[in-house]
Amino acid sequence: MPPYDLCIVVPTLDERENLGLLLERLRNALHGICYEVIVVDDDSPDGTAALARRLSRTQDNLRVLHRIGRRGLSSACIEGMLATAAPFIAVIDADLQHDETILPEMYRRIRSENLDLVVGSRNLAGGGMGEFSKWRRRLSQLGRRVSGVQRHAALTDPMSGFFILRRTFFERIAHRLTGAGFKILLDIVLSSEGHPRIGEVPYRFRLRQHGQSKLDLIVGLEYLELILDKLIGDFVSVRFVMFALVGALGAVVHLMLLGAMLKIEHLSFVKSQTFATGIVMILNYVMNNSLTYRDRRRRGAAFLFGLLTFCIACSLGVIANVDISAEAFRHGVPWVLSGIIGLLFSGIWNYGVTAMTTWRDRRRSAEHRAERRAEASALVGDSTLPAPVANAELPSKGSP
Ligand code: GDD
Ligand code: MN
């Protein structure tokens, strides 16, 4: 294997129809440059990873990183970038929207001008948004404003996902990256200390030919998560902030429900309060399950079991809340402050306990690892793999 000068990282999610064409275009564009390609695929249902593996049997500068149980454009790019030893790394979409013919120019500039980063920009003279819909342009502008990225670097297209960087620069910032969402370039720029040396090369954004964009509401949410993490992530976990926001929303709904039951339905206070509490607990569980913990989302039977542990944890939280705030109040703490102390305590309690029970990271649990290994050895038919169920890890399962 030659020592590659350039690595092209290609994140893919359902890009089977585009991949072959992209590789061919890269071959034409990068003539004379010693480069490798790393496709990072998140277990695409359309079999992109399998196709990439097949292609790599005849194209030996092609490698595949097949991730299972993971999602996310940014984290895919990061893992791809970490998997190469090449001194320069580029990221390009698989859907042919980025103009690969400017890669040699980007590569030339980063080296000859000794830059950290060269970005393909749609907003420079000579570039263009192409037929990007109006609302996507607006969204792009809004995103830029929210991020405050202009304070870090004068970039005309910080939302671009098309760039090339120097590995030494990437290694300096790699541990600070958030890795959430779609905007890896923004993550990189916001994570860099001081002012990175940046260049830009214009290009025209093309229309997607096959398949569809993966931008959706969740991706939008992940964008806010990225910005929040950059703002406050050093002090408090963004997951906790989201959990608290869901809780706050739940409190508002609770009061509205309570009011409606009392005033409109004329139910007793105890009945109304009990009903509102039950509904809001379920609502909070559903919202946390699909937003705050979407990466560990519980489905099917696990969904119901999760609901049960969530309700138990939160009920204990309420009891503690009342006890603690009452105690504070008895000792002369003003009622508002007592209330806040109780709320804070139960918020932290609920978050901590449900993180350890309801949304415990199952991938790290011994049982899950053992299951995975059993599946893998069954698949490969490999008896050299360690025994699927290790007694040391699973004492309760009680095999000999
Ligand atoms: N591995 C992996 N995992 N790849 C992903 C994922 C994911 O969860 N989501 C999307 N991709 C891949 C797609 O297969 C494609 O190659 C690339 O990332 C971009 O995804 P699109 O779905 O085509 O996104 P887009 O066209 O809306 O957004 C692109 O344009 C923006 C410009 O505004 C992205 O390139 C952004 O990074 C870019 O900034
Ligand atoms: Mn695209």
mmCIF file of C-alpha atoms in Angstrom, residues 1 43-44 48 71 98 125 129 133 137 234 240 243 300 310 333 338 367:
data_model
loop_
_atom_site.group_PDB
_atom_site.id
_atom_site.type_symbol
_atom_site.label_atom_id
_atom_site.label_comp_id
_atom_site.label_asym_id
_atom_site.label_seq_id
_atom_site.Cartn_x
_atom_site.Cartn_y
_atom_site.Cartn_z
ATOM 1 C CA MET A 1 0.000 0.000 0.000
ATOM 2 C CA ASP A 43 -25.499 0.420 7.667
ATOM 3 C CA SER A 44 -27.544 1.781 4.755
ATOM 4 C CA THR A 48 -24.170 0.802 0.071
ATOM 5 C CA ARG A 71 -26.082 7.474 12.799
ATOM 6 C CA HIS A 98 -20.141 18.743 -4.589
ATOM 7 C CA ALA A 125 -17.654 34.760 -6.927
ATOM 8 C CA MET A 129 -26.130 27.515 -4.727
ATOM 9 C CA SER A 133 -34.612 25.550 -2.972
ATOM 10 C CA ARG A 137 -31.051 28.837 1.348
ATOM 11 C CA ASP A 234 -17.861 22.747 28.932
ATOM 12 C CA PHE A 240 -29.289 17.250 30.645
ATOM 13 C CA PHE A 243 -34.022 16.681 29.466
ATOM 14 C CA GLY A 300 -41.502 -2.427 21.161
ATOM 15 C CA PHE A 310 -39.304 6.141 33.876
ATOM 16 C CA VAL A 333 -36.377 29.533 53.115
ATOM 17 C CA SER A 338 -37.968 26.240 48.385
ATOM 18 C CA GLU A 367 -25.028 -9.157 27.979
#
